[in-house]
CSV table of C-alpha atoms in Angstrom, one decimal:
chain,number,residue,atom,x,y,z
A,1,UNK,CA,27.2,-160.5,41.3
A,2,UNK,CA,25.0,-163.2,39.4
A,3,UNK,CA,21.5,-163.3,39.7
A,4,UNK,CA,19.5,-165.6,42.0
A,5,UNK,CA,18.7,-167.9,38.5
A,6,UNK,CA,22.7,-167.6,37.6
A,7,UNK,CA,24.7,-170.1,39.8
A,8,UNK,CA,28.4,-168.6,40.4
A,9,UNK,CA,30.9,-170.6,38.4
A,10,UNK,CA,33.7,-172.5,40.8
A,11,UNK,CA,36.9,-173.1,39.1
A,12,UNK,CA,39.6,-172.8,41.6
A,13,UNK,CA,40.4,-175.1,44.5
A,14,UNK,CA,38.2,-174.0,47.3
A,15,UNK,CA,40.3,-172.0,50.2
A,16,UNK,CA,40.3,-173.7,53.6
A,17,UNK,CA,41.2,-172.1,56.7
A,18,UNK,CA,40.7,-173.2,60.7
A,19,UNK,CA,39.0,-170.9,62.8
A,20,UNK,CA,39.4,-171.7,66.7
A,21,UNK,CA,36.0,-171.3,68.3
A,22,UNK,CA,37.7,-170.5,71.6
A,23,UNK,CA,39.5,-167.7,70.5
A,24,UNK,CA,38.4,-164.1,70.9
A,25,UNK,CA,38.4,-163.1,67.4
A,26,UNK,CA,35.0,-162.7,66.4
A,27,UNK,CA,34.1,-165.6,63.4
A,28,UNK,CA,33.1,-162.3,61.2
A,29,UNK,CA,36.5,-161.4,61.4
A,30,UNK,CA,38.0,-164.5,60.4
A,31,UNK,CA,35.0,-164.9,57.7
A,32,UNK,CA,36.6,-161.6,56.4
A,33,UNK,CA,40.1,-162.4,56.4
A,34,UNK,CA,39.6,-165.5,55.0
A,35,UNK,CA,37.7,-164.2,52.1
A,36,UNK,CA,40.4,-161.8,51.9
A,37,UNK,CA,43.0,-163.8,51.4
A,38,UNK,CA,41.0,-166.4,49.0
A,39,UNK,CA,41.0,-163.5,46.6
A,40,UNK,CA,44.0,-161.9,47.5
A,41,UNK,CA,42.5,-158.5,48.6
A,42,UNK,CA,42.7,-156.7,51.0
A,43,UNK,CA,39.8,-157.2,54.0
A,44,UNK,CA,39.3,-153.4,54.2
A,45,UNK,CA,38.1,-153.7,50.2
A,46,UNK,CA,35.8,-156.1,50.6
A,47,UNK,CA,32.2,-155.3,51.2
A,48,UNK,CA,30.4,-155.2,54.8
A,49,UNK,CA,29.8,-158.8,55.7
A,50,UNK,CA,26.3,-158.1,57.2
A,51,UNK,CA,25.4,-157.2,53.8
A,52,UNK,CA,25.9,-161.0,53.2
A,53,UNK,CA,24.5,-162.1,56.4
A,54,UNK,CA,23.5,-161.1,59.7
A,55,UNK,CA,27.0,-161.3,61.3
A,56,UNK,CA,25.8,-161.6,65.0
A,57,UNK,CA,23.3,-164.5,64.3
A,58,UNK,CA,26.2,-166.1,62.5
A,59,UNK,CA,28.7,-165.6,65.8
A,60,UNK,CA,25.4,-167.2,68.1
A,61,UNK,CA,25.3,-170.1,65.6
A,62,UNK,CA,28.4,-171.4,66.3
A,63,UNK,CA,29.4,-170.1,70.1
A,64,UNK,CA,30.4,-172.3,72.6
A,65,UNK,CA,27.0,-173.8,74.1
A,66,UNK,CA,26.5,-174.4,78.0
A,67,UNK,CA,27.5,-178.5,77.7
A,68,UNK,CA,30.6,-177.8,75.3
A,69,UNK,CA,31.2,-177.3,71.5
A,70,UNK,CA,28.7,-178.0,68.6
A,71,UNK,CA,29.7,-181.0,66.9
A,72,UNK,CA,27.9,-180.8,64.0
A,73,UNK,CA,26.2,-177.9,61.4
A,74,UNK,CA,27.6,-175.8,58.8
A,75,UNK,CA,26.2,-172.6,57.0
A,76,UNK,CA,27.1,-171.2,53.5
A,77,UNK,CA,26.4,-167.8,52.1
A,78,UNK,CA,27.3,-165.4,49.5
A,79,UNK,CA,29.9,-163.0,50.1
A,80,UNK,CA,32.1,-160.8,47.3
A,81,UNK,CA,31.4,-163.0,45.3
A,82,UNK,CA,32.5,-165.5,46.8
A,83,UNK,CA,30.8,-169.3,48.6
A,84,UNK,CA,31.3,-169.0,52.1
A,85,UNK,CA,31.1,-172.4,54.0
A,86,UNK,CA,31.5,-173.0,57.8
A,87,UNK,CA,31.3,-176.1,59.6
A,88,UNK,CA,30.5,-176.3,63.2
A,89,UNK,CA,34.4,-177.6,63.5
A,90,UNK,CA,35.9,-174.1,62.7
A,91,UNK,CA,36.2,-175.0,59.1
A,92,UNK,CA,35.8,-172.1,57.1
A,93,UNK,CA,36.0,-172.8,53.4
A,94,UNK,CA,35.6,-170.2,50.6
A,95,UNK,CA,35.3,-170.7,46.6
A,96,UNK,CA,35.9,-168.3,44.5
């Protein structure tokens, strides 16, 4: 993993994947998975996610709110090695 004064080289197209906010699969699920299949392994390989980031702050950050859906925000984080980017929208984007 690069050091803090080593930015990570991007080269590839960025992966980009939808993640339905409604659905009961837990965004740290999908975060995995779409990680996963950005770097073609397998989601059992890859390291804990809340060793990236606190995985049940992340799911509160972007849960449906009382008055309806947040329409705006986004969050990106280091994990395998990998940028991590979600949008309030259920984008989930992840450069390798």
């Amino acid at each position: 993993m690069p050091s803090p004064s080593q930015p990570v080289s991007r080269t590839e197209e960025p992966y980009t994947t939808q993640y339905d906010r409604l659905d009961d699969e837990p965004l740290s699920v999908a975060v995995a998975t779409a990680v996963a299949t950005a770097c073609n392994e397998d989601v059992t390989e890859l390291e804990p996610l809340h060793y990236a980031i606190n995985a049940d702050a992340l799911e509160r950050l972007f849960e449906p709110r009382a008055n309806g859906l947040r329409s705006d925000g986004s969050v990106s984080f280091e994990y395998s090695d990998c940028l991590v980017t979600i949008t309030a929208d259920g984008t989930i984007q992840v450069e390798s």
